[in-house]
Amino acid sequence: MQRTLKDFTNSIASKWNLEPTKIMRTLHVLERGLQVEMDDDVIRELAEGQDIIMEIADLRNSGQSQPKSEWEMSVDVTVDSDNISATQNAVHTEGYELRLMF
């Protein structure tokens, strides 16, 4: 088993009967309330047997505004021949957010 964020979230999904592809992001919530998105480096530095409190947020039913990731932002497309401008929205709001406190 590797110590990567993907393997970590897949293990959580397996334990809690979640679809791994529906986990949109994993956050480390600091004592001050600051939320930091986790990556492979954070997972590698976790101590074996670390106590973790986990909160699973369903993003479908979340009424709060979530910050957009770079790949979720709108892309403007301009067609030169007809001088038509179109906007493509690629916002994925269905899934889960893991909030970990340790």
XYZ file of N, CA, C and O in Angstrom:
408
model
N 0.830 -1.179 0.000
C 0.000 0.000 0.000
C 0.882 1.253 0.000
O 1.791 1.373 0.794
N 0.601 2.136 -0.911
C 1.338 3.388 -0.982
C 0.682 4.410 -0.072
O -0.491 4.321 0.249
N 1.452 5.392 0.305
C 0.898 6.469 1.133
C 0.641 7.674 0.248
O 1.415 8.610 0.207
N -0.460 7.600 -0.485
C -0.874 8.698 -1.349
C -2.282 9.125 -0.951
O -3.013 8.373 -0.303
N -2.652 10.316 -1.361
C -3.992 10.810 -1.064
C -5.045 9.918 -1.709
O -6.069 9.607 -1.096
N -4.795 9.476 -2.928
C -5.764 8.625 -3.620
C -5.989 7.313 -2.867
O -7.135 6.898 -2.661
N -4.920 6.664 -2.436
C -5.056 5.418 -1.676
C -5.744 5.666 -0.331
O -6.542 4.851 0.132
N -5.423 6.793 0.295
C -6.039 7.154 1.569
C -7.550 7.323 1.414
O -8.334 6.753 2.170
N -7.961 8.092 0.409
C -9.398 8.318 0.200
C -10.097 7.041 -0.263
O -11.250 6.810 0.110
N -9.417 6.212 -1.054
C -10.008 4.934 -1.459
C -10.246 4.030 -0.251
O -11.267 3.336 -0.183
N -9.322 4.038 0.706
C -9.481 3.234 1.920
C -10.649 3.748 2.769
O -11.433 2.959 3.300
N -10.763 5.059 2.877
C -11.892 5.643 3.618
C -13.204 5.281 2.931
O -14.174 4.889 3.574
N -13.234 5.412 1.599
C -14.446 5.098 0.838
C -14.844 3.638 1.032
O -16.025 3.325 1.204
N -13.876 2.743 1.024
C -14.151 1.319 1.211
C -14.712 1.049 2.611
O -15.689 0.314 2.751
N -14.110 1.659 3.611
C -14.550 1.443 4.996
C -15.961 1.981 5.246
O -16.747 1.366 5.951
N -16.307 3.116 4.638
C -17.588 3.768 4.901
C -18.602 3.572 3.780
O -19.626 4.262 3.732
N -18.348 2.631 2.874
C -19.260 2.317 1.765
C -19.617 3.545 0.922
O -20.781 3.798 0.635
N -18.593 4.309 0.544
C -18.761 5.457 -0.332
C -18.185 5.123 -1.701
O -17.298 4.276 -1.815
N -18.657 5.784 -2.711
C -18.092 5.637 -4.053
C -16.823 6.490 -4.107
O -16.897 7.716 -3.950
N -15.640 5.875 -4.309
C -14.385 6.640 -4.278
C -14.334 7.786 -5.289
O -13.740 8.822 -5.015
N -14.978 7.622 -6.421
C -14.939 8.670 -7.440
C -15.797 9.876 -7.067
O -15.686 10.924 -7.686
N -16.634 9.730 -6.045
C -17.491 10.843 -5.613
C -16.838 11.708 -4.535
O -17.399 12.712 -4.123
N -15.653 11.313 -4.071
C -14.936 12.144 -3.102
C -14.232 13.241 -3.895
O -13.276 12.993 -4.616
N -14.758 14.455 -3.780
C -14.282 15.576 -4.583
C -13.010 16.206 -4.022
O -12.152 16.629 -4.772
N -12.905 16.298 -2.688
C -11.714 16.882 -2.076
C -11.593 16.410 -0.635
O -12.580 16.031 -0.002
N -10.371 16.473 -0.128
C -10.077 16.095 1.251
C -9.388 17.279 1.910
O -8.372 17.761 1.411
N -9.967 17.740 3.007
C -9.451 18.920 3.690
C -8.947 18.573 5.087
O -9.519 17.731 5.770
N -7.872 19.248 5.495
C -7.394 19.170 6.868
C -7.894 20.437 7.545
O -7.537 21.548 7.138
N -8.741 20.280 8.566
C -9.287 21.422 9.282
C -8.424 21.651 10.520
O -8.355 20.810 11.410
N -7.754 22.813 10.546
C -6.886 23.153 11.667
C -7.717 23.627 12.855
O -8.895 23.986 12.705
N -7.122 23.651 14.038
C -7.832 24.062 15.254
C -8.413 25.464 15.136
O -9.451 25.760 15.704
N -7.749 26.337 14.385
C -8.224 27.722 14.199
C -9.399 27.795 13.235
O -9.970 28.848 13.027
N -9.737 26.668 12.577
C -10.838 26.644 11.630
C -10.395 26.759 10.187
O -11.214 26.633 9.278
N -9.115 27.016 9.947
C -8.593 27.108 8.595
C -8.672 25.737 7.921
O -8.323 24.722 8.522
N -9.172 25.711 6.674
C -9.294 24.461 5.927
C -8.222 24.420 4.846
O -8.161 25.306 3.995
N -7.378 23.377 4.892
C -6.274 23.236 3.963
C -6.501 21.970 3.142
O -6.726 20.892 3.706
N -6.440 22.083 1.817
C -6.630 20.912 0.977
C -5.415 19.998 1.107
O -4.272 20.446 1.036
N -5.676 18.715 1.313
C -4.606 17.746 1.544
C -4.034 17.246 0.222
O -4.711 17.237 -0.791
N -2.759 16.799 0.274
C -2.105 16.213 -0.886
C -1.252 15.031 -0.421
O -1.269 14.660 0.749
N -0.496 14.441 -1.342
C 0.316 13.263 -1.024
C 1.335 13.549 0.081
O 1.609 12.680 0.910
N 1.901 14.749 0.114
C 2.898 15.087 1.133
C 2.305 15.035 2.539
O 2.947 14.546 3.471
N 1.089 15.526 2.705
C 0.439 15.502 4.019
C 0.191 14.061 4.447
O 0.436 13.695 5.599
N -0.254 13.232 3.525
C -0.523 11.816 3.838
C 0.753 11.093 4.233
O 0.778 10.321 5.194
N 1.847 11.347 3.508
C 3.122 10.693 3.834
C 3.611 11.063 5.229
O 4.259 10.264 5.902
N 3.317 12.270 5.683
C 3.794 12.738 6.985
C 2.889 12.349 8.151
O 3.246 12.588 9.297
N 1.719 11.772 7.871
C 0.838 11.325 8.946
C 1.510 10.199 9.731
O 2.061 9.263 9.147
N 1.443 10.291 11.038
C 2.018 9.248 11.885
C 1.138 8.004 11.856
O -0.094 8.105 11.747
N 1.770 6.838 11.960
C 1.013 5.584 12.065
C 0.164 5.634 13.317
O 0.617 6.061 14.376
N -1.093 5.233 13.213
C -1.984 5.210 14.357
C -2.500 6.583 14.766
O -3.031 6.736 15.864
N -2.343 7.564 13.886
C -2.803 8.929 14.164
C -4.313 8.945 14.385
O -5.068 8.391 13.587
N -4.761 9.552 15.486
C -6.199 9.727 15.728
C -6.704 10.823 14.800
O -6.103 11.900 14.710
N -7.801 10.545 14.114
C -8.374 11.497 13.168
C -9.881 11.548 13.381
O -10.534 10.509 13.486
N -10.416 12.749 13.435
C -11.863 12.942 13.448
C -12.248 13.327 12.033
O -11.666 14.239 11.445
N -13.236 12.617 11.473
C -13.620 12.853 10.088
C -15.075 13.288 10.006
O -15.944 12.737 10.665
N -15.307 14.278 9.181
C -16.658 14.738 8.869
C -16.835 14.584 7.363
O -15.964 14.978 6.592
N -17.942 13.974 6.952
C -18.226 13.802 5.528
C -19.346 14.760 5.161
O -20.441 14.676 5.699
N -19.049 15.684 4.252
C -20.043 16.657 3.809
C -20.556 16.238 2.438
O -19.770 15.959 1.529
N -21.873 16.184 2.309
C -22.507 15.881 1.027
C -22.631 17.192 0.260
O -23.366 18.086 0.663
N -21.897 17.333 -0.836
C -21.867 18.593 -1.574
C -23.164 18.875 -2.316
O -23.444 20.006 -2.664
N -23.983 17.861 -2.569
C -25.274 18.088 -3.245
C -26.206 18.910 -2.393
O -26.923 19.757 -2.879
N -26.210 18.634 -1.095
C -27.157 19.290 -0.197
C -26.542 20.466 0.539
O -27.168 21.036 1.399
N -25.328 20.795 0.215
C -24.655 21.891 0.895
C -25.161 23.225 0.374
O -25.068 23.514 -0.797
N -25.683 24.040 1.260
C -26.184 25.341 0.861
C -25.104 26.401 0.824
O -25.295 27.484 0.308
N -23.920 26.080 1.362
C -22.871 27.080 1.397
C -22.119 27.122 0.081
O -22.059 26.156 -0.645
N -21.564 28.256 -0.204
C -20.810 28.453 -1.437
C -19.436 27.818 -1.296
O -18.699 28.141 -0.367
N -19.095 26.898 -2.193
C -17.808 26.242 -2.175
C -16.854 26.965 -3.114
O -17.246 27.369 -4.195
N -15.582 27.122 -2.722
C -14.634 27.741 -3.643
C -14.429 26.848 -4.863
O -14.413 25.629 -4.744
N -14.309 27.458 -6.021
C -14.143 26.689 -7.245
C -12.676 26.363 -7.464
O -11.811 27.205 -7.254
N -12.424 25.151 -7.879
C -11.079 24.772 -8.265
C -10.833 25.278 -9.673
O -11.761 25.624 -10.399
N -9.589 25.278 -10.068
C -9.218 25.805 -11.381
C -9.983 25.131 -12.508
O -10.441 25.777 -13.442
N -10.180 23.805 -12.417
C -10.848 23.073 -13.491
C -12.364 23.229 -13.455
O -13.050 22.813 -14.352
N -12.908 23.860 -12.410
C -14.348 24.052 -12.304
C -14.801 25.432 -12.785
O -15.980 25.694 -12.871
N -13.859 26.300 -13.074
C -14.218 27.659 -13.461
C -14.714 27.707 -14.898
O -14.422 26.842 -15.699
N -15.451 28.741 -15.215
C -16.015 28.909 -16.550
C -14.922 29.153 -17.578
O -13.912 29.786 -17.290
N -15.172 28.669 -18.774
C -14.260 28.876 -19.890
C -15.022 29.622 -20.969
O -16.088 29.191 -21.390
N -14.481 30.766 -21.401
C -15.117 31.532 -22.464
C -14.593 31.057 -23.809
O -13.392 30.937 -24.009
N -15.504 30.782 -24.733
C -15.153 30.325 -26.066
C -15.697 31.329 -27.068
O -16.874 31.666 -27.035
N -14.850 31.811 -27.964
C -15.284 32.757 -28.980
C -15.151 32.116 -30.354
O -14.107 31.571 -30.692
N -16.233 32.166 -31.116
C -16.228 31.642 -32.474
C -16.042 32.836 -33.406
O -16.894 33.722 -33.475
N -14.907 32.888 -34.126
C -14.576 34.049 -34.946
C -15.472 34.211 -36.160
O -15.829 35.319 -36.526
N -15.844 33.106 -36.812
C -16.587 33.213 -38.066
C -17.954 33.868 -37.889
O -18.392 34.638 -38.724
N -18.620 33.578 -36.790
C -19.949 34.163 -36.561
C -19.919 35.261 -35.503
O -20.942 35.860 -35.187
N -18.725 35.487 -34.921
C -18.564 36.473 -33.865
C -19.523 36.201 -32.702
O -20.143 37.104 -32.163
N -19.648 34.915 -32.355
C -20.538 34.472 -31.284
C -19.677 34.089 -30.089
O -18.668 33.417 -30.234
N -20.098 34.505 -28.927
C -19.384 34.161 -27.708
C -20.248 33.204 -26.893
O -21.434 33.448 -26.710
N -19.659 32.127 -26.418
C -20.387 31.136 -25.621
C -19.601 30.865 -24.347
O -18.384 30.968 -24.322
N -20.298 30.515 -23.298
C -19.658 30.185 -22.035
C -19.982 28.751 -21.675
O -21.118 28.336 -21.741
N -18.932 28.015 -21.295
C -19.099 26.617 -20.903
C -18.849 26.523 -19.410
O -17.795 26.912 -18.933
N -19.827 26.030 -18.666
C -19.676 25.844 -17.234
C -19.452 24.376 -16.945
O -20.237 23.539 -17.336
N -18.363 24.075 -16.232
C -18.040 22.703 -15.882
C -17.975 22.574 -14.373
O -16.959 22.238 -13.806
N -19.074 22.869 -13.693
C -19.105 22.819 -12.236
C -19.710 21.498 -11.796
O -20.820 21.165 -12.174
N -18.937 20.749 -11.009
C -19.398 19.463 -10.487
C -19.726 19.658 -9.012
O -18.844 19.913 -8.213
N -20.997 19.560 -8.664
C -21.395 19.787 -7.286
C -21.885 18.513 -6.614
O -22.305 18.562 -5.474
N -21.851 17.400 -7.291
C -22.336 16.157 -6.719
C -21.169 15.344 -6.202
O -20.244 15.034 -6.936
N -21.178 15.034 -4.924
C -20.113 14.232 -4.359
C -19.925 14.539 -2.888
O -20.805 15.101 -2.227
N -18.747 14.163 -2.377
C -18.461 14.297 -0.956
C -17.179 15.086 -0.736
O -16.269 15.062 -1.551
N -17.150 15.736 0.391
C -15.950 16.430 0.838
C -15.587 15.844 2.186
O -16.448 15.767 3.078
N -14.356 15.394 2.342
C -13.888 14.852 3.624
C -13.180 15.960 4.383
O -12.288 16.611 3.847
N -13.602 16.179 5.609
C -12.959 17.174 6.475
C -12.333 16.429 7.651
O -13.036 15.806 8.438
N -11.003 16.472 7.719
C -10.273 15.712 8.730
C -9.671 16.644 9.754
O -9.071 17.672 9.413
N -9.827 16.292 11.027
C -9.241 17.051 12.120
C -8.294 16.145 12.880
O -8.690 15.081 13.336
N -7.049 16.556 12.940
C -6.033 15.777 13.685
C -4.957 16.689 14.213
O -4.886 17.840 13.901
